[in-house]
Tab-separated table of C-alpha atoms in Angstrom:
chain	number	residue	atom	x	y	z
A	1	MET	CA	74.531	87.090	-32.880
A	2	ILE	CA	78.151	85.914	-32.934
A	3	ARG	CA	80.524	88.453	-31.361
A	4	VAL	CA	84.166	88.605	-32.430
A	5	LEU	CA	86.869	90.541	-30.558
A	6	LEU	CA	89.949	91.457	-32.611
A	7	VAL	CA	92.964	92.514	-30.537
A	8	GLY	CA	95.896	94.176	-32.306
A	9	HIS	CA	96.437	96.362	-35.367
A	10	ARG	CA	92.995	97.832	-36.094
A	11	GLY	CA	93.831	98.980	-39.611
A	12	LYS	CA	95.043	95.554	-40.736
A	13	TYR	CA	92.084	93.804	-39.104
A	14	ALA	CA	89.667	96.278	-40.708
A	15	ALA	CA	91.010	95.367	-44.144
A	16	VAL	CA	90.089	91.749	-43.405
A	17	VAL	CA	86.729	92.372	-41.751
A	18	GLN	CA	85.401	94.613	-44.515
A	19	ASN	CA	85.228	91.527	-46.726
A	20	PHE	CA	82.481	90.112	-44.511
A	21	GLY	CA	80.163	93.035	-45.283
A	22	ASN	CA	77.246	93.986	-43.065
A	23	ASN	CA	75.564	90.935	-41.614
A	24	PRO	CA	73.262	90.970	-38.579
A	25	LYS	CA	74.452	87.453	-37.675
A	26	TRP	CA	77.794	88.713	-36.333
A	27	GLU	CA	79.500	91.737	-34.814
A	28	PHE	CA	83.200	92.685	-34.880
A	29	VAL	CA	84.729	94.647	-31.988
A	30	PHE	CA	88.256	96.107	-32.221
A	31	ALA	CA	90.895	96.636	-29.524
A	32	GLU	CA	94.173	98.360	-30.433
A	33	ASP	CA	96.353	96.617	-27.857
A	34	LYS	CA	96.438	94.257	-24.886
A	35	LYS	CA	95.326	96.890	-22.357
A	36	HIS	CA	92.358	97.987	-24.458
A	37	GLY	CA	91.469	94.366	-25.223
A	38	SER	CA	91.536	93.408	-21.536
A	39	LYS	CA	89.199	96.283	-20.683
A	40	ILE	CA	86.699	95.449	-23.422
A	41	TYR	CA	86.796	91.741	-22.617
A	42	GLU	CA	86.234	92.277	-18.898
A	43	GLU	CA	83.427	94.813	-19.394
A	44	ALA	CA	81.698	92.598	-21.964
A	45	GLY	CA	81.304	89.836	-19.395
A	46	GLU	CA	82.284	86.774	-21.446
A	47	VAL	CA	79.963	87.515	-24.364
A	48	PHE	CA	82.582	87.030	-27.089
A	49	ASP	CA	82.376	83.799	-29.051
A	50	ILE	CA	85.654	84.322	-30.918
A	51	VAL	CA	88.839	86.206	-30.023
A	52	VAL	CA	91.392	87.032	-32.718
A	53	LEU	CA	94.737	88.229	-31.342
A	54	GLY	CA	98.345	88.801	-32.231
A	55	LEU	CA	98.252	90.930	-35.394
A	56	GLY	CA	100.650	93.808	-34.794
A	57	MET	CA	101.150	92.833	-31.131
A	58	ALA	CA	104.365	92.096	-29.264
A	59	ILE	CA	104.566	88.357	-28.683
A	60	ASN	CA	104.680	88.726	-24.890
A	61	HIS	CA	101.557	90.917	-24.965
A	62	SER	CA	99.607	88.381	-26.999
A	63	GLN	CA	100.693	85.595	-24.620
A	64	GLU	CA	99.647	87.659	-21.600
A	65	PHE	CA	96.246	88.409	-23.127
A	66	TYR	CA	95.707	84.733	-23.953
A	67	GLN	CA	96.546	83.772	-20.362
A	68	GLU	CA	94.124	86.444	-19.097
A	69	ILE	CA	91.135	85.077	-20.969
A	70	LYS	CA	92.139	81.539	-20.002
A	71	ARG	CA	92.274	82.489	-16.297
A	72	SER	CA	89.013	84.413	-16.586
A	73	ALA	CA	87.234	81.375	-18.012
A	74	ALA	CA	88.658	79.135	-15.268
A	75	ASP	CA	87.741	81.572	-12.472
A	76	LYS	CA	84.171	81.901	-13.720
A	77	LYS	CA	83.918	78.174	-14.541
A	78	MET	CA	82.976	79.004	-18.117
A	79	SER	CA	84.258	77.667	-21.412
A	80	MET	CA	86.850	79.727	-23.247
A	81	PRO	CA	85.959	81.549	-26.436
A	82	ILE	CA	87.494	80.212	-29.619
A	83	VAL	CA	90.912	81.826	-30.069
A	84	LEU	CA	92.507	82.513	-33.447
A	85	TRP	CA	96.135	83.314	-32.645
A	86	ILE	CA	98.444	85.025	-35.122
A	87	SER	CA	101.923	84.345	-33.786
A	88	SER	CA	105.508	83.241	-34.379
A	89	LEU	CA	105.285	80.669	-31.566
A	90	LYS	CA	106.251	77.070	-32.314
A	91	HIS	CA	103.817	74.168	-32.097
A	92	SER	CA	105.543	72.868	-28.961
A	93	GLU	CA	105.237	76.300	-27.305
A	94	LEU	CA	101.539	76.534	-28.112
A	95	SER	CA	101.027	73.024	-26.741
A	96	ALA	CA	102.835	73.977	-23.528
A	97	LEU	CA	100.432	76.917	-23.109
A	98	GLY	CA	97.485	74.531	-23.443
A	99	PHE	CA	96.313	76.302	-26.583
A	100	TYR	CA	95.057	73.242	-28.444
A	101	ALA	CA	93.589	71.605	-25.351
A	102	ALA	CA	91.658	74.740	-24.279
A	103	ASN	CA	89.198	74.701	-27.176
A	104	LEU	CA	88.972	72.225	-30.043
A	105	TYR	CA	88.190	75.044	-32.460
A	106	ASN	CA	91.255	77.157	-31.614
A	107	LYS	CA	93.367	77.946	-34.669
A	108	PHE	CA	96.993	78.978	-35.086
A	109	ILE	CA	98.011	81.311	-37.935
A	110	PRO	CA	101.786	81.762	-38.415
A	111	GLU	CA	102.517	85.471	-38.746
A	112	ASP	CA	105.194	84.910	-41.385
A	113	THR	CA	102.889	83.085	-43.778
A	114	GLU	CA	102.288	84.473	-47.244
A	115	CYS	CA	98.892	86.111	-47.830
A	116	LEU	CA	98.451	86.604	-44.076
A	117	GLN	CA	95.282	88.661	-44.401
A	118	GLN	CA	93.700	85.965	-46.562
A	119	GLN	CA	94.636	83.334	-43.972
A	120	ILE	CA	93.061	85.447	-41.217
A	121	TYR	CA	89.921	85.922	-43.299
A	122	ASP	CA	89.705	82.188	-43.966
A	123	ALA	CA	90.170	81.350	-40.274
A	124	ILE	CA	87.439	83.781	-39.198
A	125	SER	CA	85.111	82.594	-41.957
A	126	ILE	CA	85.564	78.917	-41.059
A	127	THR	CA	85.058	79.620	-37.370
A	128	LEU	CA	81.911	81.684	-37.956
A	129	GLU	CA	80.559	78.743	-39.902
A	130	GLU	CA	81.517	76.320	-37.131
A	131	VAL	CA	79.882	78.472	-34.478
A	132	SER	CA	76.671	78.918	-36.409
A	133	ALA	CA	76.728	75.226	-37.395
A	134	VAL	CA	75.668	75.909	-40.945
A	135	ALA	CA	75.601	72.747	-42.989
A	136	ALA	CA	73.636	71.984	-46.103
A	137	LYS	CA	74.204	68.939	-48.279
A	138	HIS	CA	72.080	67.722	-51.161
A	139	TYR	CA	74.524	65.423	-52.963
A	140	ASN	CA	76.897	62.656	-51.936
A	141	ARG	CA	80.121	62.175	-53.823
A	142	VAL	CA	81.228	58.789	-55.086
A	143	SER	CA	84.652	57.806	-56.366
A	144	ILE	CA	84.813	57.616	-60.137
A	145	GLU	CA	86.771	54.388	-59.569
A	146	ARG	CA	83.544	53.000	-58.122
A	147	ILE	CA	81.814	53.571	-61.479
A	148	LYS	CA	84.408	52.518	-64.034
A	149	GLU	CA	83.758	48.762	-63.881
A	150	HIS	CA	80.040	49.129	-64.623
A	151	ASN	CA	78.121	49.888	-67.794
A	152	TYR	CA	75.122	51.293	-65.916
A	153	VAL	CA	74.133	52.345	-62.393
A	154	ASN	CA	70.748	52.514	-60.731
A	155	CYS	CA	70.560	56.306	-60.188
A	156	ASP	CA	71.434	59.571	-61.905
A	157	LEU	CA	75.096	60.638	-61.850
A	158	PHE	CA	76.117	64.292	-61.597
A	159	LEU	CA	79.292	66.282	-62.233
A	160	LYS	CA	80.075	69.039	-59.733
A	161	LEU	CA	80.812	72.362	-61.450
A	162	SER	CA	80.890	74.543	-58.321
A	163	GLU	CA	79.815	74.439	-54.677
A	164	SER	CA	76.221	75.117	-55.710
A	165	LYS	CA	75.982	73.804	-59.274
A	166	PHE	CA	75.742	70.167	-60.393
A	167	VAL	CA	75.011	68.911	-63.892
A	168	LYS	CA	73.601	65.470	-64.705
A	169	ILE	CA	75.857	63.470	-67.036
A	170	ILE	CA	74.351	59.956	-66.838
A	171	ASN	CA	70.729	58.920	-66.331
A	172	ALA	CA	69.622	56.133	-64.013
A	173	ASP	CA	69.771	52.668	-65.636
A	174	GLU	CA	71.192	54.182	-68.824
A	175	MET	CA	73.924	52.144	-70.515
A	176	PHE	CA	77.285	53.910	-70.847
A	177	THR	CA	80.712	52.949	-72.180
A	178	PRO	CA	84.039	52.911	-70.278
A	179	GLU	CA	85.234	55.706	-72.576
A	180	ILE	CA	82.723	58.119	-71.046
A	181	ILE	CA	84.119	57.546	-67.556
A	182	ASP	CA	87.725	57.570	-68.804
A	183	ASN	CA	87.102	60.923	-70.455
A	184	TYR	CA	86.244	62.496	-67.093
A	185	ARG	CA	89.089	60.696	-65.323
A	186	ASN	CA	91.563	62.022	-67.886
A	187	LYS	CA	90.322	65.538	-67.127
A	188	GLY	CA	91.223	65.058	-63.480
A	189	VAL	CA	87.735	64.259	-62.179
A	190	GLU	CA	88.041	62.011	-59.112
A	191	TYR	CA	84.412	62.089	-57.937
A	192	LEU	CA	80.954	62.057	-59.417
A	193	HIS	CA	77.863	62.756	-57.314
A	194	VAL	CA	74.483	61.196	-56.618
A	195	ARG	CA	71.487	62.798	-54.969
A	196	LEU	CA	71.349	62.381	-51.215
A	197	GLU	CA	68.076	60.481	-51.430
A	198	ASP	CA	69.541	58.068	-54.014
A	199	TYR	CA	72.694	57.162	-52.148
A	200	MET	CA	71.347	54.186	-50.184
A	201	ARG	CA	70.141	52.465	-53.360
A	202	PHE	CA	73.410	53.277	-55.109
A	203	SER	CA	75.609	51.865	-52.333
A	204	ASP	CA	73.510	48.680	-52.214
A	205	PHE	CA	74.094	48.309	-55.958
A	206	ILE	CA	77.878	48.730	-55.579
A	207	TYR	CA	78.023	46.488	-52.504
A	208	SER	CA	76.293	43.651	-54.340
A	209	SER	CA	78.737	43.988	-57.228
A	210	LEU	CA	81.753	43.824	-54.924
A	211	LYS	CA	80.391	40.809	-53.049
A	212	SER	CA	80.000	38.825	-56.248
A	213	LYS	CA	83.400	39.968	-57.519
A	214	PHE	CA	85.360	38.772	-54.495
A	215	LYS	CA	84.210	35.215	-53.917
A	216	ILE	CA	87.822	34.063	-53.697
A	217	SER	CA	89.821	31.621	-51.642
A	218	ALA	CA	90.911	32.889	-48.225
A	219	GLY	CA	94.141	30.957	-48.596
A	220	ASN	CA	95.792	33.329	-51.073
A	221	ASP	CA	97.185	36.206	-49.011
A	222	HIS	CA	97.856	38.485	-51.969
A	223	GLU	CA	94.293	38.014	-53.200
A	224	VAL	CA	93.026	38.749	-49.698
A	225	VAL	CA	95.038	41.991	-49.589
A	226	HIS	CA	93.532	43.065	-52.909
A	227	LYS	CA	90.025	42.117	-51.815
A	228	ASP	CA	90.344	43.933	-48.507
A	229	LEU	CA	91.644	47.083	-50.197
A	230	GLU	CA	88.639	47.120	-52.527
A	231	MET	CA	86.175	46.481	-49.710
A	232	THR	CA	87.881	49.036	-47.454
A	233	SER	CA	87.577	51.617	-50.209
A	234	PHE	CA	83.853	50.924	-50.520
A	235	VAL	CA	83.224	50.982	-46.765
A	236	LEU	CA	85.080	54.252	-46.174
A	237	GLU	CA	83.213	55.926	-48.991
A	238	THR	CA	79.870	54.595	-47.806
A	239	ILE	CA	80.326	55.644	-44.187
A	240	ASN	CA	81.634	59.047	-45.241
A	241	ASN	CA	78.331	59.511	-47.034
A	242	LEU	CA	76.397	58.553	-43.884
A	243	LYS	CA	74.868	55.258	-44.943
A	244	LEU	CA	75.039	53.770	-41.467
A	245	ASP	CA	73.054	50.577	-41.896
A	246	GLU	CA	73.392	46.860	-41.149
A	247	GLU	CA	75.083	46.051	-44.473
A	248	THR	CA	77.853	48.566	-43.776
A	249	VAL	CA	78.500	47.111	-40.333
A	250	LYS	CA	78.421	43.601	-41.791
A	251	THR	CA	81.037	44.557	-44.373
A	252	LEU	CA	83.225	46.072	-41.660
A	253	HIS	CA	83.077	42.866	-39.677
A	254	GLU	CA	83.990	40.855	-42.775
A	255	ILE	CA	87.082	42.994	-43.323
A	256	GLY	CA	87.986	42.792	-39.653
A	257	HIS	CA	87.600	39.003	-39.692
A	258	SER	CA	89.759	38.736	-42.814
A	259	SER	CA	92.510	40.806	-41.174
A	260	ILE	CA	92.334	38.698	-38.026
A	261	GLN	CA	92.717	35.474	-39.995
A	262	MET	CA	95.656	36.847	-41.961
A	263	VAL	CA	97.494	37.948	-38.818
A	264	LYS	CA	96.886	34.583	-37.170
A	265	ARG	CA	98.263	32.747	-40.201
A	266	ASN	CA	101.374	34.896	-39.676
A	267	PRO	CA	102.531	35.163	-43.304
A	268	SER	CA	105.678	37.045	-44.252
A	269	LEU	CA	104.691	40.408	-42.813
A	270	LYS	CA	107.455	42.228	-44.648
A	271	GLN	CA	106.231	40.870	-47.974
A	272	LEU	CA	102.653	41.910	-47.220
A	273	LEU	CA	103.746	45.405	-46.195
A	274	GLU	CA	105.619	45.922	-49.436
A	275	LYS	CA	102.686	44.507	-51.407
A	276	ALA	CA	100.166	46.880	-49.819
A	277	GLN	CA	102.550	49.841	-50.201
A	278	GLN	CA	102.385	49.321	-53.960
A	279	GLN	CA	98.596	49.198	-54.108
A	280	LYS	CA	96.767	52.205	-55.526
A	281	GLY	CA	95.126	54.425	-52.937
A	282	TYR	CA	97.077	55.641	-49.903
A	283	ILE	CA	94.124	55.919	-47.528
A	284	TYR	CA	92.894	52.403	-48.215
A	285	SER	CA	96.246	50.631	-48.117
A	286	HIS	CA	97.259	52.733	-45.092
A	287	SER	CA	94.108	51.626	-43.234
A	288	LEU	CA	94.594	47.980	-44.112
A	289	LEU	CA	98.259	47.992	-43.083
A	290	ILE	CA	97.372	49.445	-39.684
A	291	SER	CA	94.887	46.611	-39.244
A	292	TYR	CA	97.619	44.025	-39.923
A	293	ILE	CA	100.306	45.751	-37.847
A	294	SER	CA	98.131	46.525	-34.819
A	295	GLY	CA	96.919	42.920	-34.807
A	296	THR	CA	100.494	41.661	-34.995
A	297	ILE	CA	101.564	43.882	-32.076
A	298	ALA	CA	98.591	42.652	-30.034
A	299	MET	CA	99.654	39.057	-30.592
A	300	LYS	CA	103.216	39.854	-29.482
A	301	MET	CA	101.693	41.387	-26.322
A	302	GLN	CA	99.599	38.242	-25.681
A	303	TRP	CA	96.453	40.238	-26.459
A	304	ALA	CA	95.295	37.929	-29.231
A	305	SER	CA	91.635	37.623	-28.216
A	306	PHE	CA	89.098	37.892	-31.025
A	307	GLN	CA	87.531	40.960	-29.368
A	308	THR	CA	90.820	42.888	-29.184
A	309	LEU	CA	91.853	42.060	-32.743
A	310	GLN	CA	88.397	42.970	-33.983
A	311	LYS	CA	88.454	46.365	-32.234
A	312	LEU	CA	91.857	47.175	-33.694
A	313	GLY	CA	90.868	46.019	-37.177
A	314	LEU	CA	87.666	48.058	-37.202
A	315	ALA	CA	89.412	51.141	-35.807
A	316	ALA	CA	92.047	50.815	-38.541
A	317	ILE	CA	89.461	50.697	-41.298
A	318	LEU	CA	87.500	53.639	-39.858
A	319	HIS	CA	90.138	55.993	-38.450
A	320	ASP	CA	90.391	58.182	-41.575
A	321	VAL	CA	86.851	57.591	-42.779
A	322	VAL	CA	86.072	61.301	-43.244
A	323	PHE	CA	89.065	61.907	-45.532
A	324	ASP	CA	89.070	61.689	-49.301
A	325	ASN	CA	92.144	63.874	-49.782
A	326	GLU	CA	95.299	61.748	-49.521
A	327	ARG	CA	97.472	64.836	-49.084
A	328	LEU	CA	95.647	65.742	-45.878
A	329	ALA	CA	95.482	62.140	-44.673
A	330	LYS	CA	99.287	61.924	-44.698
A	331	ILE	CA	99.664	64.670	-42.053
A	332	ASP	CA	100.098	63.266	-38.539
A	333	ASN	CA	101.850	66.178	-36.792
A	334	LEU	CA	100.469	69.736	-36.662
A	335	GLY	CA	103.945	71.019	-35.860
A	336	LYS	CA	105.280	69.873	-39.236
A	337	ILE	CA	102.633	71.582	-41.368
A	338	ASP	CA	104.022	74.038	-43.903
A	339	TYR	CA	101.456	76.834	-43.819
A	340	GLN	CA	102.717	78.085	-47.172
A	341	ASN	CA	101.330	74.903	-48.754
A	342	PHE	CA	98.206	74.275	-46.657
A	343	THR	CA	95.219	76.564	-46.235
A	344	ILE	CA	93.659	77.285	-42.856
A	345	SER	CA	90.640	75.295	-44.011
A	346	GLU	CA	92.822	72.260	-44.753
A	347	VAL	CA	94.621	72.517	-41.405
A	348	ASN	CA	91.236	72.696	-39.696
A	349	GLU	CA	90.064	69.602	-41.574
A	350	ILE	CA	93.187	67.716	-40.489
A	351	LYS	CA	92.775	68.758	-36.870
A	352	LYS	CA	89.083	67.856	-36.611
A	353	HIS	CA	88.998	64.589	-38.555
A	354	PRO	CA	89.429	62.228	-35.551
A	355	LEU	CA	86.376	63.734	-33.836
A	356	LEU	CA	84.289	63.779	-37.004
A	357	ALA	CA	85.134	60.111	-37.526
A	358	LYS	CA	84.117	59.384	-33.932
A	359	GLU	CA	80.755	61.085	-34.508
A	360	LEU	CA	80.082	58.834	-37.487
A	361	ILE	CA	81.115	55.694	-35.614
A	362	ASP	CA	78.966	56.579	-32.609
A	363	LYS	CA	75.929	56.587	-34.899
A	364	MET	CA	76.578	53.008	-35.965
A	365	LYS	CA	74.982	50.085	-34.182
A	366	ASP	CA	76.644	46.860	-33.099
A	367	LEU	CA	80.258	47.992	-33.228
A	368	PRO	CA	82.284	46.810	-30.219
A	369	PRO	CA	83.213	49.269	-27.463
A	370	ASP	CA	86.530	51.160	-27.681
A	371	VAL	CA	86.456	51.553	-31.473
A	372	SER	CA	85.293	55.177	-31.429
A	373	SER	CA	87.588	56.099	-28.526
A	374	ILE	CA	90.599	54.617	-30.362
A	375	VAL	CA	89.687	56.545	-33.500
A	376	SER	CA	89.121	59.853	-31.683
A	377	ALA	CA	92.593	59.662	-30.080
A	378	HIS	CA	94.689	58.116	-32.853
A	379	HIS	CA	96.675	61.347	-33.378
A	380	GLU	CA	97.295	62.041	-29.687
A	381	ARG	CA	100.863	61.653	-28.454
A	382	PHE	CA	102.584	60.748	-25.183
A	383	ASP	CA	104.099	64.253	-24.841
A	384	GLY	CA	100.771	66.092	-25.253
A	385	GLN	CA	101.668	67.535	-28.648
A	386	GLY	CA	99.116	65.495	-30.574
A	387	PHE	CA	95.620	66.479	-31.666
A	388	PRO	CA	92.725	67.157	-31.506
A	389	ARG	CA	92.634	67.357	-27.680
A	390	ALA	CA	96.369	67.467	-26.854
A	391	LEU	CA	96.066	64.507	-24.442
A	392	THR	CA	99.140	63.361	-22.521
A	393	GLY	CA	100.293	59.759	-22.053
A	394	GLN	CA	98.460	59.086	-18.791
A	395	HIS	CA	95.144	59.953	-20.478
A	396	ILE	CA	95.639	57.543	-23.386
A	397	SER	CA	94.491	53.939	-22.913
A	398	GLN	CA	96.869	51.081	-23.679
A	399	ILE	CA	94.822	49.762	-26.593
A	400	THR	CA	94.816	53.269	-28.098
A	401	ALA	CA	98.565	53.517	-27.444
A	402	LEU	CA	98.993	50.243	-29.347
A	403	PHE	CA	97.038	51.670	-32.279
A	404	ILE	CA	99.079	54.907	-32.231
A	405	VAL	CA	102.362	52.975	-32.367
A	406	ALA	CA	101.059	50.859	-35.258
A	407	GLU	CA	99.892	53.888	-37.232
A	408	ASP	CA	103.128	55.766	-36.632
A	409	PHE	CA	105.052	52.781	-38.002
A	410	VAL	CA	102.807	52.546	-41.065
A	411	ASN	CA	103.159	56.293	-41.698
A	412	THR	CA	106.925	55.862	-41.507
A	413	ILE	CA	107.213	52.974	-43.954
A	414	PHE	CA	105.420	54.984	-46.638
A	415	GLU	CA	108.456	57.294	-46.518
A	416	TYR	CA	110.798	54.410	-47.400
A	417	LYS	CA	111.117	52.860	-50.845
A	418	LYS	CA	111.936	49.468	-49.362
A	419	LEU	CA	112.271	47.822	-45.967
A	420	ASP	CA	115.901	46.764	-45.847
A	421	ARG	CA	118.060	46.114	-42.776
A	422	GLU	CA	119.202	49.737	-42.495
A	423	SER	CA	115.716	51.236	-42.705
A	424	ILE	CA	114.343	48.729	-40.178
A	425	HIS	CA	117.112	49.669	-37.726
A	426	GLN	CA	116.371	53.376	-38.237
A	427	ILE	CA	112.648	52.887	-37.651
A	428	SER	CA	113.256	50.745	-34.560
A	429	THR	CA	115.534	53.364	-32.996
A	430	ARG	CA	113.032	56.173	-33.587
A	431	LEU	CA	110.083	54.213	-32.192
A	432	LYS	CA	112.024	53.198	-29.072
A	433	GLU	CA	113.046	56.796	-28.354
A	434	LYS	CA	109.488	58.001	-28.836
A	435	TYR	CA	107.324	55.343	-27.174
A	436	ASP	CA	109.301	53.203	-24.724
A	437	MET	CA	107.433	54.515	-21.657
A	438	GLY	CA	104.112	54.447	-19.784
A	439	ASN	CA	101.107	52.898	-21.525
A	440	PHE	CA	103.119	52.905	-24.740
A	441	LYS	CA	105.921	50.672	-23.440
A	442	ARG	CA	104.385	47.240	-24.100
A	443	PRO	CA	102.995	48.153	-27.541
A	444	CYS	CA	106.410	49.585	-28.403
A	445	GLU	CA	108.082	46.337	-27.336
A	446	GLY	CA	105.624	44.367	-29.481
A	447	MET	CA	106.395	46.577	-32.488
A	448	LEU	CA	110.148	46.278	-31.934
A	449	GLN	CA	109.858	42.487	-31.687
A	450	THR	CA	107.945	42.456	-34.974
A	451	LEU	CA	110.599	44.596	-36.647
A	452	ASN	CA	113.397	42.426	-35.281
A	453	GLU	CA	111.783	39.373	-36.890
A	454	MET	CA	111.910	41.125	-40.283
A	455	LEU	CA	115.719	41.319	-40.186
């Protein structure tokens, strides 16, 4: 049984909890205030899996209660329960209290958000699911863009109508016209689905098609960019659907090798950046740009070994592998999230994606060391306000720091329409203020040197 302690306004919590109904899998316990909550928590002897606090509480009381359970866990050498904190505190204040570092599943709910009770319900629901580790998946999704250039595929294709209902729209090996696919695309359908057991055959079919399509000269940089974007798209989709086989790893290495060769040829980096910015698909072009930029920084740092460039290239391709939502992929700072426009579920997905990507990478054979550690920490920051583990600068390796600087730069250039002298100066100033210290100093210098050469 999962036990949940709710500290604060009982009436408001009760209105949320009643939506869960009676379920023997969990129990909700109420405490009206800090004093009552402390008594229940101490008498229970660390049996609560989740603590929800802050609703109807004075901010100092909720902080004191949080510190109590944190001290209790430390004194007893036990892990903290998951804390869902309803508060007006800022992201920097929560980070200073060690809130995000204490438990990866901790969740912040701003008390001034609209539909607060719905947000609380969603946070509890998500956390109950995380604790009980419920996961059932019978279909893998595939981008409709993956289908449009074919007139048949080797397995049945399904349209998702709801979380539990899928309808078959195309039979295996059945000829279909582009108009059929365009009809769904025009209705806003981004993904079709294949059965879990069919996905390996399907991805082999798509992989073979891409290989034959891109037998092009390596000397044309714009063609290489286009090829790499297509192959990156395929690899991310394949890994996200858990096809972790030799062909996937081989494709990754091909992309990494292509990026390495392009960096070493040192073409006009500015021109390539602007070219990739224009390509369709933020996640794919974003990943490819990080590969180019991180490799360029490494060369400025005299780190141009094949192994280093390969690690950075592979980490770039894989760092957002679990995302298919570009809106979520663009968030790189929890403190800047507008909770009026993002659900608790979406915030949780953003926060956890580096670790989920690491789990996928760790299952893959023959990838070089450091790739998964770079990916798991690519949203950490020198000041400890990153995620998911709120690491500080001294706990971030230099190769990961290099990757972080490269990704931050790439995130920034997507905010600019063009890279002119003024924008390059603005970006340089911001990066220097943010990263010119500790393990980040040399990567920052390499990035600044690269930017200076664009002027």
